[in-house]
Coordinates of N, CA, C and O in Angstrom, one line a residue:
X291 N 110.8 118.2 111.5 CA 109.6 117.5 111.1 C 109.8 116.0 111.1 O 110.8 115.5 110.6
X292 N 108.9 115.3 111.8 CA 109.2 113.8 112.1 C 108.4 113.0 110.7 O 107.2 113.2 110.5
X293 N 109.1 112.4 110.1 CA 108.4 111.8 108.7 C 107.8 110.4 109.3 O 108.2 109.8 110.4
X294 N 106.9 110.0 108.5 CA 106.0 109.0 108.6 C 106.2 108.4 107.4 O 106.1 109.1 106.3
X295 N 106.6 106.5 107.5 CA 106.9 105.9 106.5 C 105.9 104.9 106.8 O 105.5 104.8 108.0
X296 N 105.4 104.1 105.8 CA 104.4 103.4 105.8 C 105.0 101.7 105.8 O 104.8 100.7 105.1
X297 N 105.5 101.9 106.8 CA 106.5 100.4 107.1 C 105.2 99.1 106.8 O 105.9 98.1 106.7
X298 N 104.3 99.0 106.7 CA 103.6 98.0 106.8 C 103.2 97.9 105.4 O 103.1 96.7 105.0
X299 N 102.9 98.8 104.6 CA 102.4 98.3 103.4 C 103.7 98.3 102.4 O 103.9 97.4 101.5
X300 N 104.6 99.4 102.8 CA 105.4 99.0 102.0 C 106.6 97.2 102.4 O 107.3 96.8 101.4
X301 N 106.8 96.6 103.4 CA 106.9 95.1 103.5 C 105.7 94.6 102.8 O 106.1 93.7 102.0
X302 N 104.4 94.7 102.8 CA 103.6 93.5 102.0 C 104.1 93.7 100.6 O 104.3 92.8 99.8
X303 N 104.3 95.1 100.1 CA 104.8 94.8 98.8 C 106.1 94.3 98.4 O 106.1 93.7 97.3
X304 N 107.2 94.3 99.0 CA 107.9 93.8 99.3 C 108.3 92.2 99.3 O 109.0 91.5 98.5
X305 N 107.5 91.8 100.5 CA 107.5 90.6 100.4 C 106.5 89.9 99.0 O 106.8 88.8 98.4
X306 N 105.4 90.6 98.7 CA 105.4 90.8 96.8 C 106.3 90.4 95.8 O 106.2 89.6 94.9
X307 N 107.4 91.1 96.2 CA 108.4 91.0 94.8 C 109.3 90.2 94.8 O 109.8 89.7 93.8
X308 N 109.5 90.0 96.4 CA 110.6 88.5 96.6 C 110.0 87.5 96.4 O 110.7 86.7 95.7
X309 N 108.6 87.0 96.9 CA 107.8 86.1 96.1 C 108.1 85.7 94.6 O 108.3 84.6 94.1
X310 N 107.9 87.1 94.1 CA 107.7 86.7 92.6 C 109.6 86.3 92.2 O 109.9 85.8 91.1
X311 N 110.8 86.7 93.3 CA 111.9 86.6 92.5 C 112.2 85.1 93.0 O 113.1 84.6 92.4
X312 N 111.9 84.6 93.6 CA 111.8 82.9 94.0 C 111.2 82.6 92.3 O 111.7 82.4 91.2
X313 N 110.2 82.7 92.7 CA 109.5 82.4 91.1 C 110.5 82.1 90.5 O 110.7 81.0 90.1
X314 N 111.4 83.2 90.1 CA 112.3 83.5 88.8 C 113.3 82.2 89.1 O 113.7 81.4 88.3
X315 N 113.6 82.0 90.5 CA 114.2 80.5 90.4 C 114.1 79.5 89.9 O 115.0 78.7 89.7
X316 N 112.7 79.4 89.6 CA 112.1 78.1 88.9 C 112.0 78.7 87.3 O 110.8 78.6 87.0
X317 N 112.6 79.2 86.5 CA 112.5 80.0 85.5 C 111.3 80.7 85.1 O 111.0 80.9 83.9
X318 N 110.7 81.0 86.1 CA 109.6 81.9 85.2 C 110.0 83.3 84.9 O 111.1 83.9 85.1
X319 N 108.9 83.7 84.3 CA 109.2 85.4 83.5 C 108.5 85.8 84.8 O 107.5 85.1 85.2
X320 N 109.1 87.0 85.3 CA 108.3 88.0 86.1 C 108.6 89.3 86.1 O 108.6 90.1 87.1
X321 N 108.9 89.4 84.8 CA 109.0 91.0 84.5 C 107.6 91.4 84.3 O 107.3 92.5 84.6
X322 N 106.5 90.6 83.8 CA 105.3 91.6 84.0 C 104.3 91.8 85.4 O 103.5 92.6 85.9
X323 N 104.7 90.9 85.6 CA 104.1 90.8 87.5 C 104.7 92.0 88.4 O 104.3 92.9 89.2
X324 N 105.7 91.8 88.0 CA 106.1 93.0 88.7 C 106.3 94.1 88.7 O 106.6 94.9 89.6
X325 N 106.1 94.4 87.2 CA 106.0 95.6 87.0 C 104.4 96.4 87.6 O 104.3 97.6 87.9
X326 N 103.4 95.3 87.5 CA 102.0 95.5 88.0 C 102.2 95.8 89.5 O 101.5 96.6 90.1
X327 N 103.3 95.0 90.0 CA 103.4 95.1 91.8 C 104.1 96.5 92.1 O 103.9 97.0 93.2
X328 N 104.8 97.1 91.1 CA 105.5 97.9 91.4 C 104.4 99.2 91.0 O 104.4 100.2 91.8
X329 N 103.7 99.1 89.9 CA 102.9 100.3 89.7 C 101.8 100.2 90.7 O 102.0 101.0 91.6
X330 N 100.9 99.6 90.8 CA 100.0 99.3 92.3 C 100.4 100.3 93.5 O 99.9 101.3 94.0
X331 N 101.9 99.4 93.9 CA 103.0 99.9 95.3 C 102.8 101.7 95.1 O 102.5 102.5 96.0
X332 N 103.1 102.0 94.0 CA 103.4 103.2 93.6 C 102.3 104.2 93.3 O 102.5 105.5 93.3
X333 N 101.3 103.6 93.1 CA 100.0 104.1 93.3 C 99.4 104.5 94.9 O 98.9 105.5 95.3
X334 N 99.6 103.3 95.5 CA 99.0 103.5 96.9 C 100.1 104.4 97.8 O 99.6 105.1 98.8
X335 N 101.4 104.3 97.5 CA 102.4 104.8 98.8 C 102.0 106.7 98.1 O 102.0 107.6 99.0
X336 N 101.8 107.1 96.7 CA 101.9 108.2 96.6 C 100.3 108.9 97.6 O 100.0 110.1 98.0
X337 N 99.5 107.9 97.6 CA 98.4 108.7 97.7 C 98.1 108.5 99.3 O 97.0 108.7 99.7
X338 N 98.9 108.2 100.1 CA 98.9 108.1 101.1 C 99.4 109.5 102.3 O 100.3 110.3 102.1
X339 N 98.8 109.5 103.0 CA 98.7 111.3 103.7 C 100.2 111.6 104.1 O 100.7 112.8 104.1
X340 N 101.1 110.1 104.4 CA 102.2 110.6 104.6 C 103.2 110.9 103.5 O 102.9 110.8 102.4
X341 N 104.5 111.1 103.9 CA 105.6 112.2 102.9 C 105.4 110.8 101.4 O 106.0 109.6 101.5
X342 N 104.9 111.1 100.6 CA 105.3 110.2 99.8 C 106.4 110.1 98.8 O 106.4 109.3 97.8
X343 N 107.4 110.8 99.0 CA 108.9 110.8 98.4 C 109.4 109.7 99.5 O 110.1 108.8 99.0
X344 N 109.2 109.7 100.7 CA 109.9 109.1 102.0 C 109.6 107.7 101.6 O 110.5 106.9 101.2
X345 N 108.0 107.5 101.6 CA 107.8 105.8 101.3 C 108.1 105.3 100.0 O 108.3 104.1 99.7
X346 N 108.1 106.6 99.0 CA 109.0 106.2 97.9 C 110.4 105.6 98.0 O 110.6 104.5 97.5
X347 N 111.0 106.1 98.3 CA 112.8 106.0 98.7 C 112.9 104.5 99.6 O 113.6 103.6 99.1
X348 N 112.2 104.4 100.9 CA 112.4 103.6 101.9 C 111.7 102.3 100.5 O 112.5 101.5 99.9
X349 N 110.7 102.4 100.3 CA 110.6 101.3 99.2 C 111.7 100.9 98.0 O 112.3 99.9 97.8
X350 N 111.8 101.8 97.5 CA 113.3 101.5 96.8 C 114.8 101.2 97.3 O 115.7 100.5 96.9
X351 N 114.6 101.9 98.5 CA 115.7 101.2 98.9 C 115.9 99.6 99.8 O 116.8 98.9 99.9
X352 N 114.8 99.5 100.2 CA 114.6 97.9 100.5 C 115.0 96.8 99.8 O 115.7 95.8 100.0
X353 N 114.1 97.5 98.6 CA 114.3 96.7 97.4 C 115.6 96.3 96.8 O 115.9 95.1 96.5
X354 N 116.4 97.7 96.9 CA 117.9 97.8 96.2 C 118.3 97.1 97.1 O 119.3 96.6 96.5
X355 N 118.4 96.6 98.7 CA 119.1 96.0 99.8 C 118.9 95.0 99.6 O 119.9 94.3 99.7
X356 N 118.1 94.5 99.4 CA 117.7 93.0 98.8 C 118.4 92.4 97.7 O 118.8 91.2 97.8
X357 N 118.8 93.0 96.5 CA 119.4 92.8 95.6 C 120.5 92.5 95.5 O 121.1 91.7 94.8
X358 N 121.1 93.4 96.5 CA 122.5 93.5 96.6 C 122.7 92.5 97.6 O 123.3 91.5 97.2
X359 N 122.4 92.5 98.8 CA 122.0 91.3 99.6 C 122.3 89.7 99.1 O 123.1 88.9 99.6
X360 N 121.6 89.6 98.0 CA 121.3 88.4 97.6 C 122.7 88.0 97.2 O 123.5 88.8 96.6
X361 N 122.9 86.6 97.7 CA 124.0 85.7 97.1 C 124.6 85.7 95.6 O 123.7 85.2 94.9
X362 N 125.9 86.1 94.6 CA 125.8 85.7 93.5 C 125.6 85.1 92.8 O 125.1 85.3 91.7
X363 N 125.9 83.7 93.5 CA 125.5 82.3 93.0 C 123.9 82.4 92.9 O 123.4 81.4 92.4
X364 N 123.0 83.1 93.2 CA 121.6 83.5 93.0 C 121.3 84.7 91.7 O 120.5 85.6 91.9
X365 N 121.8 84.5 90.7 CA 121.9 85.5 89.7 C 120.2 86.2 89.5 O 119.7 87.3 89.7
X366 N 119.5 84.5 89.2 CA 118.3 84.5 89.2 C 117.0 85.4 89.7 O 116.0 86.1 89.2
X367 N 117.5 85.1 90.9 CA 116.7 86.3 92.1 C 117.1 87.1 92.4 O 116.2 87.8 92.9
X368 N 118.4 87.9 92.3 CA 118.6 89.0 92.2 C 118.2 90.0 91.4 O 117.9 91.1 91.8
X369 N 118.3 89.4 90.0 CA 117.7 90.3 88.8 C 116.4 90.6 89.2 O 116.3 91.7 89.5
X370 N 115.7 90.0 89.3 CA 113.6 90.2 89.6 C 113.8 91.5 90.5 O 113.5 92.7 90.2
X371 N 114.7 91.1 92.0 CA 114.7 92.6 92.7 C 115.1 93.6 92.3 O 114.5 94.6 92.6
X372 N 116.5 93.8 91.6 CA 117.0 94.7 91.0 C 116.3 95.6 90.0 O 116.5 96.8 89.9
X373 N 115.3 94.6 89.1 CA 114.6 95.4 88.1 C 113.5 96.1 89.0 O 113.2 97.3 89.0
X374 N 112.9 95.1 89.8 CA 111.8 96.5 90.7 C 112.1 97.4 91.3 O 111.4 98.4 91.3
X375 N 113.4 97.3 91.9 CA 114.1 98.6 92.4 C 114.1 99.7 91.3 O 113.8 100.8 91.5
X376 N 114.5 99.1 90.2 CA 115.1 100.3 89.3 C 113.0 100.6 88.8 O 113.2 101.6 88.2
X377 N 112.2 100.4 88.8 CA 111.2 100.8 88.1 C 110.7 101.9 89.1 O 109.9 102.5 88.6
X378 N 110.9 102.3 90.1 CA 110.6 102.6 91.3 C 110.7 103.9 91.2 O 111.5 104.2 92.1
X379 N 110.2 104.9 90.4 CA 110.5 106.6 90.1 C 110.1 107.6 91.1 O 108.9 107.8 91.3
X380 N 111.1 108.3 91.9 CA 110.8 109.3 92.6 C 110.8 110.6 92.0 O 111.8 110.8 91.3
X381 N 109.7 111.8 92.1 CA 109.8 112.3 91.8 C 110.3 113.5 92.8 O 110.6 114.6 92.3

């Protein structure tokens, strides 16, 4: 069975959350933004025709690659990604 991942919406959300973890560079709070971007994300990828565990996962794992990704000397922006990764519930 050939799965279908929703590569296009899950990057706009994406690029969503790295937005808002820049943000966090300039010290703002973006734990509630993102939490809104993450439940939205999570709303639309489940109701979508294809496997939605798949665009679950492929979303969180982006997310998680990003985090880890990010430079240490970037404490900042790493945290914002990290927490949207982790809010990201598969069932």
């Amino acid at each position: 069975m050939d799965v279908h991942i929703e590569e296009e919406m899950i990057s706009e959300y994406v690029n969503k959350i790295q937005a808002l973890a820049v943000l966090a560079l300039y010290g703002q709070n973006v734990d509630s933004p993102i939490k809104s971007v993450i439940s939205e994300a999570c709303y639309f990828l489940l109701r979508q025709r294809s496997d939605a565990t798949a665009n679950l996962l492929a979303f969180k794992s982006r997310l998680t690659k990003m985090g880890n990704d990010a430079h240490y000397s970037l404490p900042e922006y790493k945290k914002p990604l990290e927490y949207a990764a982790s809010l990201v519930a598969i069932h």
